């Protein structure tokens, strides 16, 4: 045999270590965990407690924040009012008839509705003296006004497509008291003709001016009260995080030709306070979560180091049977990842259960951000890999004779 043929034969006869498939790696890692169930349970429990603490803190604070948002929404922190200011010649300016439709095009705007002032007056009957108006203002109202101002019907019904075209009126709570009229179906003298009362509103704390007003549908106001179509107040609900930006563009949007003649209310101070609180709370939550995960990672690393020391004979036997250093490293890293995954999943379930129980006990909405669960499991796997890498490298460096000798 020539020299080239002998070398080729030696290459063909050289033994190669078998490659481990992903299934083999998972089985190897699982075998190492199953042989020490109590230690694995305690280590996984430490990880689970850390992840559960992070998710519970994030979830409970998120649920509390949702409750605060709900209450602040009822206080109108994201409610802006657009009204005409004074024109350059000192007279009262007017908003364009298209102001509502133009404001509705702003992306962060959730709801928009308007009322328009009329010159009409309302009386209990036609025999009341003209001057005794009771300071009740008659307003043309959009059909979607109530959701925008957070109003509610106390009796009867609100104006809708079936009533806004006809002589029908809804009274605010104060206006109903002044007229001493509360029963839907009662006729009132409005604008020189009879209108039918269809509803009475509960007090509207976000828009107290509505309490002392009589509300008529915009189509009916045009037909019976000579309403000119110009809104006198536009109520705008925007996304909480975008209220300041929406306020900045409202004048030019409501009246592109004369933005200087538009007045916009300033955002509530409660909204700014909430944004500052959320920023500080987010930093606190990230700090607590990081400490919890670090504690869990230390537990994983400690478990894997002890596992390497206890399993030196096993490592030596596997090396003697042909396992490579890379396979030994892969085995111990897989064990570390499986241990971290078990703890991360258990902690996610436990943290979600704690959040739900606490939120239900306080009658809060249950909020567990998806990012918190994903971050908990992802960070746990990352920390588990880092914590298991040193023991895995240490195990792979053991020679077969050194490992079998137990020294």
Short mmCIF file of C-alpha atoms in Angstrom, two decimals:
data_model
loop_
_atom_site.label_atom_id
_atom_site.label_comp_id
_atom_site.label_asym_id
_atom_site.label_seq_id
_atom_site.Cartn_x
_atom_site.Cartn_y
_atom_site.Cartn_z
CA UNK A 1 0.00 0.00 0.00
CA UNK A 2 1.35 3.37 -0.92
CA UNK A 3 1.87 6.14 1.65
CA UNK A 4 -1.17 8.03 0.38
CA UNK A 5 -3.33 4.92 0.62
CA UNK A 6 -2.24 4.22 4.21
CA UNK A 7 -2.96 7.79 5.28
CA UNK A 8 -6.38 7.57 3.64
CA UNK A 9 -7.06 4.32 5.48
CA UNK A 10 -6.07 5.85 8.78
CA UNK A 11 -8.41 8.76 8.13
CA UNK A 12 -11.23 6.38 7.26
CA UNK A 13 -10.58 4.31 10.38
CA UNK A 14 -10.46 7.29 12.77
CA UNK A 15 -13.30 7.25 15.31
CA UNK A 16 -15.56 10.28 15.46
CA UNK A 17 -17.83 11.22 18.32
CA UNK A 18 -21.50 10.90 17.54
CA UNK A 19 -23.37 14.16 17.22
CA UNK A 20 -26.11 14.87 19.72
CA UNK A 21 -29.47 15.76 18.29
CA UNK A 22 -31.64 18.38 20.06
CA UNK A 23 -33.74 15.55 21.45
CA UNK A 24 -30.63 13.85 22.85
CA UNK A 25 -29.55 17.10 24.49
CA UNK A 26 -32.95 17.55 26.15
CA UNK A 27 -32.97 13.95 27.37
CA UNK A 28 -29.47 14.29 28.80
CA UNK A 29 -30.38 17.50 30.58
CA UNK A 30 -33.61 16.00 31.88
CA UNK A 31 -31.79 12.92 33.19
CA UNK A 32 -29.50 15.08 35.28
CA UNK A 33 -32.50 16.86 36.80
CA UNK A 34 -34.49 13.70 37.49
CA UNK A 35 -31.66 12.12 39.50
CA UNK A 36 -31.75 14.95 42.07
CA UNK A 37 -35.42 15.92 42.38
CA UNK A 38 -35.27 17.62 45.79
CA UNK A 39 -32.35 19.87 44.89
CA UNK A 40 -33.92 20.66 41.54
CA UNK A 41 -37.22 21.48 43.23
CA UNK A 42 -35.59 23.87 45.71
CA UNK A 43 -33.52 25.55 42.99
CA UNK A 44 -36.52 25.90 40.68
CA UNK A 45 -38.54 27.21 43.63
CA UNK A 46 -35.97 29.95 44.20
CA UNK A 47 -36.17 30.96 40.56
CA UNK A 48 -39.98 30.76 40.61
CA UNK A 49 -40.19 32.99 43.67
CA UNK A 50 -37.95 35.59 42.02
CA UNK A 51 -39.95 35.58 38.78
CA UNK A 52 -43.26 35.53 40.68
CA UNK A 53 -42.14 38.49 42.76
CA UNK A 54 -41.29 40.46 39.64
CA UNK A 55 -44.52 39.60 37.83
CA UNK A 56 -46.63 40.16 40.95
CA UNK A 57 -45.09 43.58 41.54
CA UNK A 58 -45.53 44.55 37.90
CA UNK A 59 -49.03 43.02 37.73
CA UNK A 60 -50.32 44.53 40.98
CA UNK A 61 -48.93 47.94 40.09
CA UNK A 62 -50.38 47.60 36.58
CA UNK A 63 -53.76 46.68 38.02
CA UNK A 64 -53.59 49.60 40.43
CA UNK A 65 -52.59 51.87 37.56
CA UNK A 66 -55.58 50.63 35.53
CA UNK A 67 -57.84 51.44 38.47
CA UNK A 68 -56.28 54.90 38.79
CA UNK A 69 -56.74 55.41 35.05
CA UNK A 70 -60.38 54.43 35.36
CA UNK A 71 -60.93 56.89 38.17
CA UNK A 72 -58.97 59.67 36.49
CA UNK A 73 -60.93 59.14 33.28
CA UNK A 74 -64.06 59.75 35.32
CA UNK A 75 -62.45 63.02 36.45
CA UNK A 76 -61.79 64.05 32.86
CA UNK A 77 -58.00 64.35 32.94
CA UNK A 78 -57.93 63.71 29.18
CA UNK A 79 -60.84 66.04 28.39
CA UNK A 80 -60.08 69.24 26.48
CA UNK A 81 -62.50 72.03 25.62
CA UNK A 82 -62.28 74.04 22.43
CA UNK A 83 -64.20 77.32 22.34
CA UNK A 84 -64.13 80.50 20.24
CA UNK A 85 -62.10 83.35 21.67
CA UNK A 86 -62.18 87.03 20.76
CA UNK A 87 -61.61 88.21 17.21
CA UNK A 88 -59.17 90.97 16.28
CA UNK A 89 -61.93 93.60 16.29
CA UNK A 90 -63.02 92.67 19.82
CA UNK A 91 -66.18 90.78 18.89
CA UNK A 92 -66.85 87.16 19.73
CA UNK A 93 -65.27 84.82 17.23
CA UNK A 94 -66.95 81.72 15.79
CA UNK A 95 -65.68 78.22 15.22
CA UNK A 96 -66.18 76.81 11.71
CA UNK A 97 -69.10 74.44 11.23
CA UNK A 98 -66.58 71.75 10.18
CA UNK A 99 -64.55 72.06 13.41
CA UNK A 100 -65.80 68.76 14.85
CA UNK A 101 -65.12 66.74 11.72
CA UNK A 102 -61.65 68.26 11.37
CA UNK A 103 -60.73 67.58 15.01
CA UNK A 104 -61.93 64.01 14.64
CA UNK A 105 -59.16 63.41 12.09
CA UNK A 106 -56.41 63.87 14.70
CA UNK A 107 -55.18 60.26 15.31
CA UNK A 108 -54.87 60.35 19.15
CA UNK A 109 -58.41 61.78 19.54
CA UNK A 110 -60.78 59.18 20.97
CA UNK A 111 -64.04 61.11 21.13
CA UNK A 112 -65.23 64.52 20.01
CA UNK A 113 -68.65 66.15 20.29
CA UNK A 114 -69.95 69.69 20.37
CA UNK A 115 -72.72 71.91 21.60
CA UNK A 116 -73.90 75.10 19.92
CA UNK A 117 -75.53 78.09 21.58
CA UNK A 118 -78.95 79.27 20.36
CA UNK A 119 -80.98 82.39 21.08
CA UNK A 120 -84.01 80.37 22.17
CA UNK A 121 -85.42 80.23 25.70
CA UNK A 122 -87.32 77.48 27.46
CA UNK A 123 -90.29 77.83 29.82
CA UNK A 124 -92.49 75.42 31.69
CA UNK A 125 -95.50 76.63 29.66
CA UNK A 126 -96.48 79.41 27.30
CA UNK A 127 -97.93 81.60 30.08
CA UNK A 128 -94.57 82.27 31.80
CA UNK A 129 -93.28 85.81 31.40
CA UNK A 130 -90.62 86.14 28.71
CA UNK A 131 -88.00 87.54 31.11
CA UNK A 132 -88.24 84.62 33.54
CA UNK A 133 -85.85 82.32 31.73
CA UNK A 134 -84.28 80.81 34.85
CA UNK A 135 -80.85 81.31 33.22
CA UNK A 136 -81.39 78.11 31.27
CA UNK A 137 -79.41 78.06 28.05
CA UNK A 138 -80.74 76.15 25.04
CA UNK A 139 -77.98 74.24 23.26
CA UNK A 140 -77.85 72.27 20.04
CA UNK A 141 -76.12 68.99 20.95
CA UNK A 142 -74.43 66.19 19.01
CA UNK A 143 -75.84 62.71 19.48
CA UNK A 144 -72.50 61.45 20.87
CA UNK A 145 -72.14 64.22 23.47
CA UNK A 146 -72.73 62.04 26.55
CA UNK A 147 -69.74 59.66 26.07
CA UNK A 148 -67.46 62.63 25.47
CA UNK A 149 -68.37 64.37 28.74
CA UNK A 150 -68.95 61.22 30.77
CA UNK A 151 -72.63 62.05 31.21
CA UNK A 152 -75.48 59.70 32.07
CA UNK A 153 -79.23 59.72 31.62
CA UNK A 154 -81.17 59.85 34.87
CA UNK A 155 -84.65 59.47 33.39
CA UNK A 156 -85.96 58.76 29.93
CA UNK A 157 -83.54 58.60 27.01
CA UNK A 158 -80.90 60.59 25.18
CA UNK A 159 -81.25 62.21 21.80
CA UNK A 160 -80.73 59.75 18.96
CA UNK A 161 -81.50 59.37 15.28
CA UNK A 162 -85.19 58.91 16.12
CA UNK A 163 -85.53 62.13 18.15
CA UNK A 164 -82.82 64.61 17.12
CA UNK A 165 -84.74 65.68 14.02
CA UNK A 166 -87.95 66.44 15.95
CA UNK A 167 -88.97 68.95 18.64
CA UNK A 168 -87.56 66.88 21.51
CA UNK A 169 -85.46 68.14 24.40
CA UNK A 170 -83.26 66.70 27.16
CA UNK A 171 -82.83 68.72 30.35
CA UNK A 172 -79.73 68.93 32.51
CA UNK A 173 -80.16 68.13 36.21
CA UNK A 174 -80.20 71.78 37.31
CA UNK A 175 -82.46 72.89 34.44
CA UNK A 176 -85.00 70.20 35.34
CA UNK A 177 -85.05 71.46 38.94
CA UNK A 178 -85.55 75.06 37.85
CA UNK A 179 -88.41 74.14 35.56
CA UNK A 180 -89.73 71.55 38.02
CA UNK A 181 -90.14 69.17 35.10
CA UNK A 182 -88.86 65.59 35.41
CA UNK A 183 -91.26 63.24 33.65
CA UNK A 184 -90.44 62.22 30.06
CA UNK A 185 -93.34 63.01 27.76
CA UNK A 186 -94.11 66.34 29.44
CA UNK A 187 -94.41 69.29 27.05
CA UNK A 188 -92.32 72.45 27.54
CA UNK A 189 -92.49 75.78 25.74
CA UNK A 190 -89.22 76.24 23.85
CA UNK A 191 -88.45 78.80 21.16
CA UNK A 192 -92.09 79.73 20.71
CA UNK A 193 -93.41 76.17 20.22
CA UNK A 194 -94.02 72.99 22.18
CA UNK A 195 -91.18 70.53 22.64
CA UNK A 196 -91.52 67.11 24.19
CA UNK A 197 -89.24 66.20 27.10
CA UNK A 198 -87.53 62.87 26.33
CA UNK A 199 -84.96 62.68 29.11
CA UNK A 200 -83.31 64.24 32.16
CA UNK A 201 -79.56 63.97 32.78
CA UNK A 202 -77.79 63.10 35.98
CA UNK A 203 -75.37 65.79 37.21
CA UNK A 204 -72.33 65.98 34.90
CA UNK A 205 -69.28 66.89 37.02
CA UNK A 206 -66.99 67.08 33.99
CA UNK A 207 -69.23 69.57 32.21
CA UNK A 208 -71.22 71.51 34.83
CA UNK A 209 -72.43 73.92 32.15
CA UNK A 210 -74.57 71.09 30.78
CA UNK A 211 -76.46 70.77 34.08
CA UNK A 212 -78.17 74.12 33.57
CA UNK A 213 -78.94 73.66 29.88
CA UNK A 214 -81.71 72.34 27.68
CA UNK A 215 -80.32 70.15 24.90
CA UNK A 216 -81.88 69.83 21.45
CA UNK A 217 -80.65 67.78 18.51
CA UNK A 218 -78.63 69.74 15.96
CA UNK A 219 -81.02 69.00 13.07
CA UNK A 220 -84.01 70.07 15.16
CA UNK A 221 -82.18 73.20 16.30
CA UNK A 222 -81.59 74.17 12.67
CA UNK A 223 -85.21 73.51 11.75
CA UNK A 224 -87.05 75.04 14.70
CA UNK A 225 -84.58 77.38 16.46
CA UNK A 226 -82.66 78.93 13.54
CA UNK A 227 -79.37 77.50 14.79
CA UNK A 228 -76.49 78.69 12.55
CA UNK A 229 -74.48 75.47 12.87
CA UNK A 230 -71.39 76.97 14.52
CA UNK A 231 -70.29 75.04 17.65
CA UNK A 232 -69.79 77.07 20.80
CA UNK A 233 -67.95 74.35 22.74
CA UNK A 234 -66.19 71.26 21.41
CA UNK A 235 -65.39 68.49 23.90
CA UNK A 236 -62.33 66.43 22.94
CA UNK A 237 -61.14 63.21 24.57
CA UNK A 238 -57.57 62.25 23.66
CA UNK A 239 -55.18 59.46 24.59
CA UNK A 240 -53.66 60.22 27.98
CA UNK A 241 -50.09 60.17 26.70
CA UNK A 242 -50.94 62.50 23.80
CA UNK A 243 -53.09 65.15 25.52
CA UNK A 244 -50.38 67.82 25.44
CA UNK A 245 -49.62 67.21 21.77
CA UNK A 246 -53.29 67.19 20.81
CA UNK A 247 -53.81 70.45 22.66
CA UNK A 248 -50.98 72.04 20.69
CA UNK A 249 -52.58 71.28 17.31
CA UNK A 250 -56.21 71.89 18.22
CA UNK A 251 -56.35 75.64 17.41
CA UNK A 252 -54.97 75.20 13.90
CA UNK A 253 -57.12 72.12 13.32
CA UNK A 254 -60.38 73.60 14.58
CA UNK A 255 -59.94 76.88 12.72
CA UNK A 256 -57.15 76.73 10.13
CA UNK A 257 -57.87 80.24 8.90
CA UNK A 258 -57.88 81.89 12.35
CA UNK A 259 -56.13 79.67 14.94
CA UNK A 260 -55.46 82.68 17.14
CA UNK A 261 -59.20 83.06 17.76
CA UNK A 262 -59.52 79.60 19.35
CA UNK A 263 -59.29 78.94 23.09
CA UNK A 264 -58.28 75.47 24.34
CA UNK A 265 -58.38 74.43 27.98
CA UNK A 266 -55.11 73.23 29.58
CA UNK A 267 -54.68 69.57 30.56
CA UNK A 268 -55.47 68.55 34.09
CA UNK A 269 -52.64 68.69 36.65
CA UNK A 270 -53.66 65.17 37.70
CA UNK A 271 -52.59 63.89 34.28
CA UNK A 272 -49.09 65.35 34.64
CA UNK A 273 -48.83 63.93 38.16
CA UNK A 274 -49.83 60.50 36.90
CA UNK A 275 -47.21 60.56 34.14
CA UNK A 276 -44.48 61.48 36.64
CA UNK A 277 -45.61 58.73 39.02
CA UNK A 278 -45.64 56.13 36.25
CA UNK A 279 -42.09 57.04 35.23
CA UNK A 280 -40.78 56.67 38.78
CA UNK A 281 -42.74 53.46 39.32
CA UNK A 282 -41.37 51.88 36.14
CA UNK A 283 -37.80 52.39 37.33
CA UNK A 284 -38.63 50.89 40.72
CA UNK A 285 -40.23 47.84 39.14
CA UNK A 286 -37.25 47.22 36.87
CA UNK A 287 -34.92 47.41 39.86
CA UNK A 288 -36.97 44.96 41.92
CA UNK A 289 -37.29 42.58 39.00
CA UNK A 290 -33.55 42.66 38.33
CA UNK A 291 -32.70 41.86 41.96
CA UNK A 292 -35.22 39.00 42.01
CA UNK A 293 -33.83 37.46 38.83
CA UNK A 294 -30.26 37.88 40.04
CA UNK A 295 -31.07 35.94 43.20
CA UNK A 296 -32.58 33.17 41.08
CA UNK A 297 -29.51 33.11 38.83
CA UNK A 298 -27.20 32.71 41.82
CA UNK A 299 -29.30 29.74 42.90
CA UNK A 300 -28.97 28.13 39.47
CA UNK A 301 -25.21 28.66 39.41
CA UNK A 302 -24.81 27.19 42.88
CA UNK A 303 -26.86 24.14 41.94
CA UNK A 304 -24.85 23.51 38.79
CA UNK A 305 -21.46 23.88 40.51
CA UNK A 306 -22.45 21.34 43.16
CA UNK A 307 -23.83 19.07 40.44
CA UNK A 308 -20.45 19.10 38.66
CA UNK A 309 -18.59 18.24 41.87
CA UNK A 310 -20.94 15.37 42.67
CA UNK A 311 -20.95 13.93 39.15
CA UNK A 312 -17.22 13.81 38.46
CA UNK A 313 -17.28 10.00 38.12
CA UNK A 314 -20.14 10.24 35.63
CA UNK A 315 -18.25 12.87 33.65
CA UNK A 316 -15.10 10.72 33.66
CA UNK A 317 -17.02 7.67 32.47
CA UNK A 318 -18.64 9.59 29.64
CA UNK A 319 -15.31 11.03 28.58
CA UNK A 320 -13.76 7.54 28.64
CA UNK A 321 -16.56 6.27 26.44
CA UNK A 322 -15.88 8.94 23.84
CA UNK A 323 -17.91 12.00 24.84
CA UNK A 324 -16.26 15.20 23.73
CA UNK A 325 -15.71 18.31 25.80
CA UNK A 326 -18.32 20.08 23.73
CA UNK A 327 -20.92 17.42 24.52
CA UNK A 328 -20.16 17.68 28.23
CA UNK A 329 -20.59 21.47 28.05
CA UNK A 330 -23.83 21.09 26.12
CA UNK A 331 -25.19 18.63 28.68
CA UNK A 332 -24.66 20.91 31.67
CA UNK A 333 -25.84 24.04 29.87
CA UNK A 334 -29.00 22.14 28.84
CA UNK A 335 -29.58 21.15 32.48
CA UNK A 336 -29.18 24.76 33.56
CA UNK A 337 -31.60 25.99 30.87
CA UNK A 338 -34.20 23.35 31.72
CA UNK A 339 -33.95 24.20 35.40
CA UNK A 340 -34.37 27.89 34.62
CA UNK A 341 -37.28 27.21 32.28
CA UNK A 342 -39.12 25.18 34.92
CA UNK A 343 -38.60 27.93 37.48
CA UNK A 344 -39.55 30.68 35.03
CA UNK A 345 -42.81 29.00 33.97
CA UNK A 346 -43.73 28.22 37.56
CA UNK A 347 -42.96 31.78 38.61
CA UNK A 348 -45.07 33.18 35.78
CA UNK A 349 -48.08 31.11 36.82
CA UNK A 350 -47.56 31.94 40.50
CA UNK A 351 -47.10 35.67 39.86
CA UNK A 352 -50.21 35.81 37.66
CA UNK A 353 -52.26 34.01 40.32
CA UNK A 354 -51.04 36.40 43.03
CA UNK A 355 -51.88 39.41 40.87
CA UNK A 356 -55.36 38.10 40.04
CA UNK A 357 -56.12 37.28 43.67
CA UNK A 358 -55.02 40.69 44.94
CA UNK A 359 -56.81 42.58 42.18
CA UNK A 360 -60.05 40.68 42.79
CA UNK A 361 -59.84 41.35 46.53
CA UNK A 362 -59.62 45.10 45.81
CA UNK A 363 -62.17 45.05 42.98
CA UNK A 364 -59.53 46.19 40.51
CA UNK A 365 -59.16 45.14 36.88
CA UNK A 366 -56.57 42.37 36.58
CA UNK A 367 -53.65 43.50 34.41
CA UNK A 368 -50.59 41.29 33.82
CA UNK A 369 -48.53 42.79 30.98
CA UNK A 370 -47.45 40.23 28.41
CA UNK A 371 -44.03 41.85 28.28
CA UNK A 372 -43.53 41.12 31.99
CA UNK A 373 -44.19 37.39 31.56
CA UNK A 374 -42.05 37.19 28.43
CA UNK A 375 -39.25 39.20 30.03
CA UNK A 376 -39.37 37.05 33.16
CA UNK A 377 -38.97 33.80 31.24
CA UNK A 378 -36.47 35.26 28.77
CA UNK A 379 -34.26 36.81 31.45
CA UNK A 380 -34.44 33.62 33.49
CA UNK A 381 -33.19 31.59 30.53
CA UNK A 382 -30.41 34.10 29.90
CA UNK A 383 -29.34 34.10 33.53
CA UNK A 384 -29.60 30.30 33.61
CA UNK A 385 -27.30 30.00 30.62
CA UNK A 386 -24.75 32.38 32.14
CA UNK A 387 -24.97 30.67 35.53
CA UNK A 388 -24.54 27.21 33.99
CA UNK A 389 -21.75 28.15 31.61
CA UNK A 390 -18.91 28.17 34.15
CA UNK A 391 -19.81 24.78 35.68
CA UNK A 392 -20.23 23.36 32.17
CA UNK A 393 -16.78 24.59 31.07
CA UNK A 394 -15.27 23.31 34.30
CA UNK A 395 -16.83 19.88 33.78
CA UNK A 396 -15.63 19.68 30.17
CA UNK A 397 -12.03 20.36 31.20
CA UNK A 398 -11.87 17.33 33.48
CA UNK A 399 -9.76 14.54 32.00
CA UNK A 400 -11.22 11.01 32.18
CA UNK A 401 -8.59 9.79 34.64
CA UNK A 402 -8.93 12.83 36.88
CA UNK A 403 -12.73 12.59 36.95
CA UNK A 404 -12.74 8.82 37.60
CA UNK A 405 -10.23 9.15 40.38
CA UNK A 406 -12.64 11.49 42.17
CA UNK A 407 -9.88 14.01 43.00
#
